[in-house]
């Protein structure tokens, strides 16, 4: 048994989701790696204290610096708003701590590259919260594409639409300020779609995008009679050309009526196609062009033991639905195993920097109304 002592920074929604995953880890993966909930920090000290009390962290604090310098911590888990991800990660790395950070990694690609250089130099393990890649069905899809059974990828069409900002009385929040979040739907939602595109199809060479702010101001949560500006994209569309010759589009709207967790993709290949929606995360639709003509049609493949870590949850077979929380358990397992074995995790700061490079290129493209190359020349 290996204990990993956790310092969590950020006691909001994602802090809660990560903590639930820590608490569930040994239930599904056994006690080879056991997280110890040592300390939780939040600028809102009362929120940190409440989380410590609810979930059994030994201590709480309002000072994250005391957590990254704490000799009793092995891994710093960052679940704060985007602007503080890299500053905290860099201090953690300088203190020799492994880092597990929520997406998007950084405010821009330069900040991501800098944080990656510091964490590489420190020789620590990093992991980033692109939890949808932990879905066993995505491991199946990646293997299916790699097998060549459906031919070569021709195009990827992805979305991430939600309607959580479409309520008329929706108040302003940090995600709408450039200083706290950088981009809007692009970094918050589409970063997940980009992570799937990266995981399943590969590197993007150039992009052409446009963004739109649909509701330009929102009521101040502290005083709803005052309005605050919405500074970043509510809606984003962009086209991509991959390095392997495939093409693609991604669209994301945080005011998309009726769309709840509409993280979707359709991948067209030369000999078939693959259709997925996160609203039905335990299955994927596969069309095989070389099926007998009289039998052709999309067929549903369910997640089963043999796909990724599905067997850890339901060894009996298909049809038992895994949930969002289960994906976080797999992610926590991946991050903590990498830290315990001192082996890099695929979804690390290098991977997340590629996502930031695409986000930067889309924003530049929208600004300049032109195609933009991805990454540093
Ligand atoms: N992977 C996913 O599916 C997913 C889902 C939602 C959010 N996220 C990401 O998680 C991060 C947090 O989002 P959230 O929804 O939990 O936000 P949230 O507003 O619910 O929580 C953020 C918490 O961080 C605290 N905080 C702010 N600045 C801080 C600082 N400098 N030091 C310490 N604490 C600080 C706030 O007081 C708050 O409690 C974001 O980067 C977001 O993009 C990821």
Short mmCIF file of C-alpha atoms and ligand atoms in Angstrom, two decimals:
data_model
loop_
_atom_site.label_atom_id
_atom_site.label_comp_id
_atom_site.label_asym_id
_atom_site.label_seq_id
_atom_site.Cartn_x
_atom_site.Cartn_y
_atom_site.Cartn_z
CA UNK A 1 0.00 0.00 0.00
CA UNK A 2 1.31 3.46 -0.93
CA UNK A 3 -0.14 6.56 0.74
CA UNK A 4 -0.32 9.81 -1.22
CA UNK A 5 -0.88 12.84 1.00
CA UNK A 6 -3.22 15.34 -0.70
CA UNK A 7 -3.29 19.12 -0.44
CA UNK A 8 -6.40 20.37 -2.26
CA UNK A 9 -6.55 24.03 -3.30
CA UNK A 10 -10.06 25.19 -4.22
CA UNK A 11 -13.12 24.10 -2.24
CA UNK A 12 -15.75 24.79 -4.91
CA UNK A 13 -17.57 22.48 -7.32
CA UNK A 14 -14.51 20.71 -8.70
CA UNK A 15 -12.82 20.52 -5.29
CA UNK A 16 -15.88 18.57 -4.20
CA UNK A 17 -15.80 16.33 -7.33
CA UNK A 18 -12.10 15.49 -6.81
CA UNK A 19 -12.65 14.81 -3.11
CA UNK A 20 -15.53 12.42 -3.82
CA UNK A 21 -13.20 10.62 -6.27
CA UNK A 22 -10.45 10.32 -3.61
CA UNK A 23 -12.98 8.88 -1.20
CA UNK A 24 -14.17 6.34 -3.77
CA UNK A 25 -10.76 5.34 -5.13
CA UNK A 26 -10.06 2.26 -3.00
CA UNK A 27 -13.67 1.03 -3.41
CA UNK A 28 -12.96 0.45 -7.09
CA UNK A 29 -9.19 0.09 -7.43
CA UNK A 30 -8.26 -1.64 -4.14
CA UNK A 31 -5.83 -0.28 -1.59
CA UNK A 32 -2.59 -0.31 -3.57
CA UNK A 33 -2.71 3.49 -3.58
CA UNK A 34 -4.49 5.28 -0.75
CA UNK A 35 -5.09 9.04 -0.80
CA UNK A 36 -4.82 10.73 2.58
CA UNK A 37 -6.91 13.92 2.77
CA UNK A 38 -4.52 16.17 4.69
CA UNK A 39 -5.41 19.78 3.97
CA UNK A 40 -7.86 21.85 1.92
CA UNK A 41 -7.26 25.54 1.12
CA UNK A 42 -9.56 28.20 -0.27
CA UNK A 43 -9.45 32.00 -0.30
CA UNK A 44 -12.88 31.60 1.25
CA UNK A 45 -11.71 30.12 4.57
CA UNK A 46 -15.24 29.18 5.60
CA UNK A 47 -15.66 27.11 2.40
CA UNK A 48 -12.37 25.31 3.10
CA UNK A 49 -13.40 24.63 6.72
CA UNK A 50 -16.80 23.32 5.58
CA UNK A 51 -15.19 20.98 3.04
CA UNK A 52 -12.74 19.69 5.65
CA UNK A 53 -15.61 18.99 8.01
CA UNK A 54 -17.84 17.36 5.39
CA UNK A 55 -15.21 15.13 3.79
CA UNK A 56 -12.71 14.56 6.59
CA UNK A 57 -9.67 16.62 5.58
CA UNK A 58 -7.42 16.86 8.65
CA UNK A 59 -6.95 20.62 8.31
CA UNK A 60 -8.15 23.66 6.36
CA UNK A 61 -6.60 27.03 5.59
CA UNK A 62 -7.11 30.25 3.66
CA UNK A 63 -3.46 30.32 2.55
CA UNK A 64 -2.55 28.09 -0.43
CA UNK A 65 1.16 28.93 -0.15
CA UNK A 66 1.28 27.15 3.23
CA UNK A 67 -0.04 24.02 1.46
CA UNK A 68 2.51 23.96 -1.38
CA UNK A 69 5.36 24.36 1.13
CA UNK A 70 3.95 21.81 3.60
CA UNK A 71 6.40 18.89 4.08
CA UNK A 72 3.46 16.60 4.87
CA UNK A 73 2.02 16.89 1.33
CA UNK A 74 2.95 14.71 -1.69
CA UNK A 75 0.47 15.98 -4.29
CA UNK A 76 -1.10 19.39 -4.85
CA UNK A 77 -4.56 19.25 -6.42
CA UNK A 78 -5.58 22.55 -8.04
CA UNK A 79 -9.32 23.18 -8.46
CA UNK A 80 -9.34 26.98 -8.41
CA UNK A 81 -10.36 29.33 -11.26
CA UNK A 82 -8.06 29.26 -14.31
CA UNK A 83 -5.91 32.33 -13.51
CA UNK A 84 -4.41 30.69 -10.42
CA UNK A 85 -3.64 27.25 -11.95
CA UNK A 86 -0.10 27.95 -13.18
CA UNK A 87 1.04 30.22 -10.34
CA UNK A 88 0.07 27.51 -7.82
CA UNK A 89 1.50 24.68 -9.99
CA UNK A 90 4.85 26.47 -10.33
CA UNK A 91 5.20 27.01 -6.57
CA UNK A 92 4.18 23.38 -5.96
CA UNK A 93 6.80 22.15 -8.44
CA UNK A 94 9.50 24.32 -6.86
CA UNK A 95 8.67 22.59 -3.58
CA UNK A 96 8.96 19.14 -5.20
CA UNK A 97 5.23 18.32 -5.11
CA UNK A 98 3.44 16.40 -7.84
CA UNK A 99 0.59 18.40 -9.40
CA UNK A 100 -2.91 17.42 -10.50
CA UNK A 101 -4.60 20.48 -12.02
CA UNK A 102 -8.02 21.20 -13.47
CA UNK A 103 -8.43 22.28 -17.11
CA UNK A 104 -7.77 24.55 -18.85
CA UNK A 105 -4.18 24.40 -17.65
CA UNK A 106 -3.40 28.07 -18.17
CA UNK A 107 -4.56 31.50 -19.30
CA UNK A 108 -2.64 31.13 -22.55
CA UNK A 109 -0.12 28.86 -24.28
CA UNK A 110 2.90 30.84 -23.15
CA UNK A 111 1.92 30.47 -19.50
CA UNK A 112 1.31 26.74 -20.11
CA UNK A 113 4.71 26.29 -21.79
CA UNK A 114 6.42 28.11 -18.92
CA UNK A 115 4.67 26.00 -16.25
CA UNK A 116 5.55 22.84 -18.20
CA UNK A 117 9.22 23.86 -18.34
CA UNK A 118 9.25 24.46 -14.57
CA UNK A 119 7.52 21.17 -13.75
CA UNK A 120 9.85 19.27 -16.13
CA UNK A 121 12.87 20.91 -14.53
CA UNK A 122 11.58 19.96 -11.06
CA UNK A 123 11.10 16.35 -12.24
CA UNK A 124 7.61 16.12 -10.81
CA UNK A 125 4.57 14.26 -12.20
CA UNK A 126 1.71 16.32 -13.63
CA UNK A 127 -1.90 15.46 -14.52
CA UNK A 128 -4.67 17.63 -15.97
CA UNK A 129 -8.43 17.17 -15.48
CA UNK A 130 -9.59 16.21 -18.96
CA UNK A 131 -11.77 13.57 -17.30
CA UNK A 132 -13.80 12.67 -20.39
CA UNK A 133 -10.70 10.96 -21.81
CA UNK A 134 -10.87 8.50 -18.90
CA UNK A 135 -14.14 7.09 -20.24
CA UNK A 136 -13.54 3.40 -21.13
CA UNK A 137 -15.54 3.93 -24.35
CA UNK A 138 -12.99 6.54 -25.52
CA UNK A 139 -10.19 4.00 -24.97
CA UNK A 140 -12.19 1.59 -27.14
CA UNK A 141 -12.69 4.25 -29.85
CA UNK A 142 -9.01 5.14 -29.88
CA UNK A 143 -8.04 1.47 -30.24
CA UNK A 144 -10.66 1.02 -32.98
CA UNK A 145 -9.28 3.96 -34.98
CA UNK A 146 -5.68 2.77 -34.46
CA UNK A 147 -6.61 -0.74 -35.67
CA UNK A 148 -7.40 0.70 -39.12
CA UNK A 149 -10.63 -1.33 -39.29
CA UNK A 150 -12.61 1.79 -40.27
CA UNK A 151 -9.92 3.20 -42.54
CA UNK A 152 -8.30 6.62 -42.27
CA UNK A 153 -9.81 9.55 -40.39
CA UNK A 154 -11.34 12.02 -42.85
CA UNK A 155 -12.95 14.48 -40.46
CA UNK A 156 -13.92 15.23 -36.85
CA UNK A 157 -17.04 17.27 -35.98
CA UNK A 158 -17.27 18.09 -32.28
CA UNK A 159 -19.43 20.15 -29.95
CA UNK A 160 -19.73 21.03 -26.30
CA UNK A 161 -23.04 22.79 -25.75
CA UNK A 162 -24.76 23.49 -22.47
CA UNK A 163 -27.59 25.83 -21.53
CA UNK A 164 -26.52 26.66 -17.98
CA UNK A 165 -26.07 30.36 -18.84
CA UNK A 166 -29.40 30.64 -20.61
CA UNK A 167 -31.49 31.36 -17.53
CA UNK A 168 -32.76 34.98 -17.77
CA UNK A 169 -31.70 35.67 -14.16
CA UNK A 170 -28.26 34.03 -14.51
CA UNK A 171 -25.82 36.13 -12.46
CA UNK A 172 -22.29 37.07 -13.45
CA UNK A 173 -19.52 34.72 -12.34
CA UNK A 174 -15.73 34.49 -12.59
CA UNK A 175 -15.93 32.48 -15.83
CA UNK A 176 -17.15 35.64 -17.62
CA UNK A 177 -14.12 37.79 -16.70
CA UNK A 178 -11.02 37.58 -18.92
CA UNK A 179 -8.81 38.21 -15.86
CA UNK A 180 -10.07 35.06 -14.09
CA UNK A 181 -10.91 32.73 -16.97
CA UNK A 182 -9.28 34.07 -20.17
CA UNK A 183 -11.67 32.63 -22.79
CA UNK A 184 -15.32 31.68 -22.18
CA UNK A 185 -17.02 28.66 -23.78
CA UNK A 186 -13.76 27.94 -25.62
CA UNK A 187 -11.61 27.22 -22.56
CA UNK A 188 -14.39 26.12 -20.26
CA UNK A 189 -16.28 23.72 -22.54
CA UNK A 190 -14.62 23.34 -25.96
CA UNK A 191 -11.27 22.52 -24.29
CA UNK A 192 -12.84 19.13 -23.50
CA UNK A 193 -13.87 18.62 -27.16
CA UNK A 194 -10.38 19.65 -28.25
CA UNK A 195 -8.95 17.11 -25.78
CA UNK A 196 -11.04 14.36 -27.42
CA UNK A 197 -9.92 15.51 -30.88
CA UNK A 198 -6.29 15.47 -29.71
CA UNK A 199 -6.67 12.04 -28.06
CA UNK A 200 -8.51 10.40 -30.96
CA UNK A 201 -7.27 12.17 -34.11
CA UNK A 202 -4.00 13.94 -33.22
CA UNK A 203 -2.16 17.22 -33.63
CA UNK A 204 -3.82 20.22 -35.28
CA UNK A 205 -1.81 22.29 -37.75
CA UNK A 206 -4.01 25.38 -38.28
CA UNK A 207 -7.39 26.79 -37.32
CA UNK A 208 -9.92 29.39 -38.43
CA UNK A 209 -12.48 30.53 -35.88
CA UNK A 210 -15.05 33.05 -34.76
CA UNK A 211 -16.51 33.93 -31.37
CA UNK A 212 -19.58 35.76 -30.17
CA UNK A 213 -20.81 37.29 -26.91
CA UNK A 214 -24.57 36.72 -26.81
CA UNK A 215 -25.43 38.40 -23.49
CA UNK A 216 -23.03 41.33 -22.98
CA UNK A 217 -23.75 41.96 -19.29
CA UNK A 218 -25.03 40.04 -16.27
CA UNK A 219 -26.25 41.05 -12.79
CA UNK A 220 -23.54 41.40 -10.15
CA UNK A 221 -24.11 38.51 -7.67
CA UNK A 222 -23.27 40.87 -4.77
CA UNK A 223 -25.75 43.55 -5.91
CA UNK A 224 -28.11 42.36 -8.68
CA UNK A 225 -29.21 45.95 -9.38
CA UNK A 226 -25.75 46.51 -10.91
CA UNK A 227 -24.59 44.92 -14.16
CA UNK A 228 -21.13 43.49 -14.89
CA UNK A 229 -19.69 42.99 -18.38
CA UNK A 230 -19.40 39.55 -19.99
CA UNK A 231 -15.89 39.76 -21.41
CA UNK A 232 -15.43 36.45 -23.20
CA UNK A 233 -17.08 34.16 -25.75
CA UNK A 234 -20.52 32.69 -25.09
CA UNK A 235 -20.32 30.90 -28.42
CA UNK A 236 -17.35 29.75 -30.52
CA UNK A 237 -17.02 27.94 -33.85
CA UNK A 238 -13.79 26.93 -35.54
CA UNK A 239 -12.42 24.82 -38.36
CA UNK A 240 -9.21 22.79 -38.06
CA UNK A 241 -6.72 21.18 -40.38
CA UNK A 242 -4.88 18.28 -38.69
CA UNK A 243 -1.22 17.46 -39.31
CA UNK A 244 -2.31 14.03 -40.61
CA UNK A 245 -4.42 15.65 -43.38
CA UNK A 246 -7.85 15.22 -41.77
CA UNK A 247 -10.07 18.27 -41.29
CA UNK A 248 -12.48 19.17 -38.51
CA UNK A 249 -14.85 21.60 -36.86
CA UNK A 250 -15.65 22.31 -33.22
CA UNK A 251 -18.56 24.40 -31.93
CA UNK A 252 -19.39 25.31 -28.35
CA UNK A 253 -22.21 27.44 -26.98
CA UNK A 254 -22.80 27.98 -23.25
CA UNK A 255 -26.34 29.25 -23.93
CA UNK A 256 -27.48 26.38 -26.18
CA UNK A 257 -31.13 25.84 -25.22
CA UNK A 258 -31.96 22.26 -24.39
CA UNK A 259 -28.35 21.08 -24.47
CA UNK A 260 -27.30 19.74 -21.08
CA UNK A 261 -23.99 17.90 -21.47
CA UNK A 262 -23.82 17.94 -25.24
CA UNK A 263 -20.16 17.02 -25.58
CA UNK A 264 -20.42 15.17 -28.87
CA UNK A 265 -18.38 14.08 -31.84
CA UNK A 266 -18.83 12.41 -35.17
CA UNK A 267 -15.69 11.01 -36.74
CA UNK A 268 -15.91 10.17 -40.42
CA UNK A 269 -13.36 7.65 -41.69
CA UNK A 270 -12.78 6.25 -45.17
CA UNK A 271 -14.53 3.01 -44.25
CA UNK A 272 -16.99 3.88 -41.50
CA UNK A 273 -17.95 6.41 -38.86
CA UNK A 274 -18.20 6.88 -35.10
CA UNK A 275 -20.85 8.93 -33.28
CA UNK A 276 -20.74 9.80 -29.57
CA UNK A 277 -22.57 12.00 -27.07
CA UNK A 278 -21.60 12.48 -23.44
CA UNK A 279 -25.31 12.43 -22.55
CA UNK A 280 -25.09 8.66 -23.24
CA UNK A 281 -21.53 8.12 -22.02
CA UNK A 282 -21.67 4.32 -21.83
CA UNK A 283 -22.17 3.73 -25.53
CA UNK A 284 -20.97 4.73 -28.98
CA UNK A 285 -22.51 4.29 -32.44
CA UNK A 286 -20.33 2.60 -35.05
CA UNK A 287 -21.08 2.36 -38.78
CA UNK A 288 -18.98 -0.07 -40.82
CA UNK A 289 -19.07 0.56 -44.53
CA UNK A 290 -17.88 -2.99 -45.28
CA UNK A 291 -20.88 -4.59 -43.54
CA UNK A 292 -23.08 -6.54 -45.94
CA UNK A 293 -25.17 -3.94 -47.85
CA UNK A 294 -28.43 -5.42 -46.52
CA UNK A 295 -27.16 -5.21 -42.92
CA UNK A 296 -25.66 -1.73 -42.94
CA UNK A 297 -26.58 0.78 -40.24
CA UNK A 298 -25.23 2.32 -37.05
CA UNK A 299 -24.72 -0.27 -34.32
CA UNK A 300 -24.51 0.52 -30.62
CA UNK A 301 -21.41 -0.68 -28.83
CA UNK A 302 -21.77 -0.62 -25.03
CA UNK A 303 -18.87 -0.13 -22.63
CA UNK A 304 -17.88 -3.57 -21.33
CA UNK A 305 -15.06 -5.17 -19.33
CA UNK A 306 -12.05 -5.00 -21.66
CA UNK A 307 -12.66 -1.32 -22.48
CA UNK A 308 -10.29 0.79 -20.35
CA UNK A 309 -11.06 0.49 -16.63
CA UNK A 310 -14.73 -0.50 -17.04
CA UNK A 311 -14.14 -3.84 -15.28
CA UNK A 312 -13.10 -2.06 -12.07
CA UNK A 313 -16.65 -0.73 -11.85
CA UNK A 314 -18.82 -3.46 -13.38
CA UNK A 315 -16.91 -6.74 -13.90
CA UNK A 316 -20.21 -8.51 -14.68
CA UNK A 317 -20.63 -6.94 -18.12
CA UNK A 318 -22.36 -4.31 -20.22
CA UNK A 319 -25.41 -2.21 -19.51
CA UNK A 320 -24.46 -0.97 -16.02
CA UNK A 321 -23.96 2.74 -16.55
CA UNK A 322 -20.84 4.49 -15.34
CA UNK A 323 -21.22 8.15 -14.34
CA UNK A 324 -19.28 11.42 -14.51
CA UNK A 325 -18.07 10.76 -10.93
CA UNK A 326 -16.66 7.38 -12.02
CA UNK A 327 -14.56 9.11 -14.71
CA UNK A 328 -13.07 11.31 -11.98
CA UNK A 329 -12.25 8.15 -9.96
CA UNK A 330 -10.33 6.79 -12.98
CA UNK A 331 -8.59 10.13 -13.42
CA UNK A 332 -7.59 10.25 -9.74
CA UNK A 333 -6.32 6.68 -10.06
CA UNK A 334 -4.25 7.60 -13.13
CA UNK A 335 -2.82 10.74 -11.50
CA UNK A 336 -1.98 9.06 -8.20
CA UNK A 337 -0.53 5.91 -9.84
CA UNK A 338 1.74 8.09 -11.97
CA UNK A 339 2.84 9.98 -8.85
CA UNK A 340 3.38 6.74 -6.86
CA UNK A 341 5.42 5.13 -9.65
CA UNK A 342 7.11 8.39 -10.69
CA UNK A 343 6.06 7.70 -14.30
CA UNK A 344 4.63 10.38 -16.65
CA UNK A 345 0.86 10.33 -17.21
CA UNK A 346 -0.28 10.82 -20.81
CA UNK A 347 -2.76 13.59 -19.95
CA UNK A 348 -0.12 15.84 -18.41
CA UNK A 349 1.06 19.45 -18.76
CA UNK A 350 2.57 18.67 -22.19
CA UNK A 351 -0.79 17.37 -23.45
CA UNK A 352 -2.65 20.33 -21.87
CA UNK A 353 -0.21 22.80 -23.46
CA UNK A 354 -1.22 21.50 -26.90
CA UNK A 355 -4.83 22.28 -26.01
CA UNK A 356 -3.83 25.81 -24.93
CA UNK A 357 -1.98 26.30 -28.23
CA UNK A 358 -5.17 25.47 -30.15
CA UNK A 359 -7.22 27.81 -27.91
CA UNK A 360 -4.74 30.66 -28.48
CA UNK A 361 -4.78 30.09 -32.23
CA UNK A 362 -8.62 30.13 -32.32
CA UNK A 363 -8.72 33.42 -30.37
CA UNK A 364 -6.09 34.98 -32.64
CA UNK A 365 -7.95 33.74 -35.70
CA UNK A 366 -11.26 35.20 -34.45
CA UNK A 367 -9.50 38.52 -33.78
CA UNK A 368 -7.70 38.69 -37.13
CA UNK A 369 -10.37 36.94 -39.22
CA UNK A 370 -7.78 34.65 -40.76
CA UNK A 371 -6.31 31.11 -40.60
CA UNK A 372 -3.70 30.78 -37.82
CA UNK A 373 -0.96 28.15 -37.35
CA UNK A 374 -1.12 26.25 -34.05
CA UNK A 375 1.86 26.31 -31.67
CA UNK A 376 5.15 28.10 -31.60
CA UNK A 377 6.79 28.54 -34.99
N1 LIG B 1 -13.09 18.79 -15.60
C1 LIG B 1 -14.32 19.23 -15.51
O1 LIG B 1 -15.29 18.55 -15.92
C2 LIG B 1 -14.58 20.58 -14.90
C3 LIG B 1 -15.89 20.98 -14.56
C4 LIG B 1 -16.07 22.22 -13.94
C5 LIG B 1 -14.98 23.05 -13.69
N2 LIG B 1 -13.72 22.64 -14.07
C6 LIG B 1 -12.55 23.51 -13.81
O2 LIG B 1 -12.30 23.51 -12.40
C7 LIG B 1 -11.83 24.78 -11.98
C8 LIG B 1 -12.71 25.26 -10.83
O3 LIG B 1 -14.03 25.37 -11.29
P1 LIG B 1 -15.27 25.24 -10.27
O4 LIG B 1 -16.47 25.00 -11.12
O5 LIG B 1 -14.96 24.27 -9.19
O6 LIG B 1 -15.32 26.72 -9.70
P2 LIG B 1 -15.98 27.19 -8.33
O7 LIG B 1 -16.22 28.64 -8.48
O8 LIG B 1 -17.11 26.30 -7.95
O9 LIG B 1 -14.82 26.94 -7.24
C9 LIG B 1 -13.61 27.62 -7.24
C10 LIG B 1 -13.12 27.74 -5.80
O10 LIG B 1 -11.79 28.27 -5.79
C11 LIG B 1 -11.70 29.25 -4.76
N3 LIG B 1 -10.59 30.15 -5.13
C12 LIG B 1 -10.58 31.14 -6.04
N4 LIG B 1 -9.33 31.66 -6.14
C13 LIG B 1 -8.55 30.97 -5.27
C14 LIG B 1 -7.18 31.04 -4.91
N5 LIG B 1 -6.34 31.91 -5.50
N6 LIG B 1 -6.72 30.22 -3.93
C15 LIG B 1 -7.55 29.34 -3.33
N7 LIG B 1 -8.87 29.22 -3.64
C16 LIG B 1 -9.35 30.03 -4.60
C17 LIG B 1 -13.07 29.91 -4.73
O11 LIG B 1 -13.30 30.56 -3.49
C18 LIG B 1 -13.98 28.69 -4.94
O12 LIG B 1 -14.33 28.07 -3.74
C19 LIG B 1 -11.86 25.68 -13.22
O13 LIG B 1 -10.58 25.80 -13.75
C20 LIG B 1 -12.78 24.96 -14.19
O14 LIG B 1 -12.44 25.18 -15.55
C21 LIG B 1 -13.51 21.43 -14.64
#
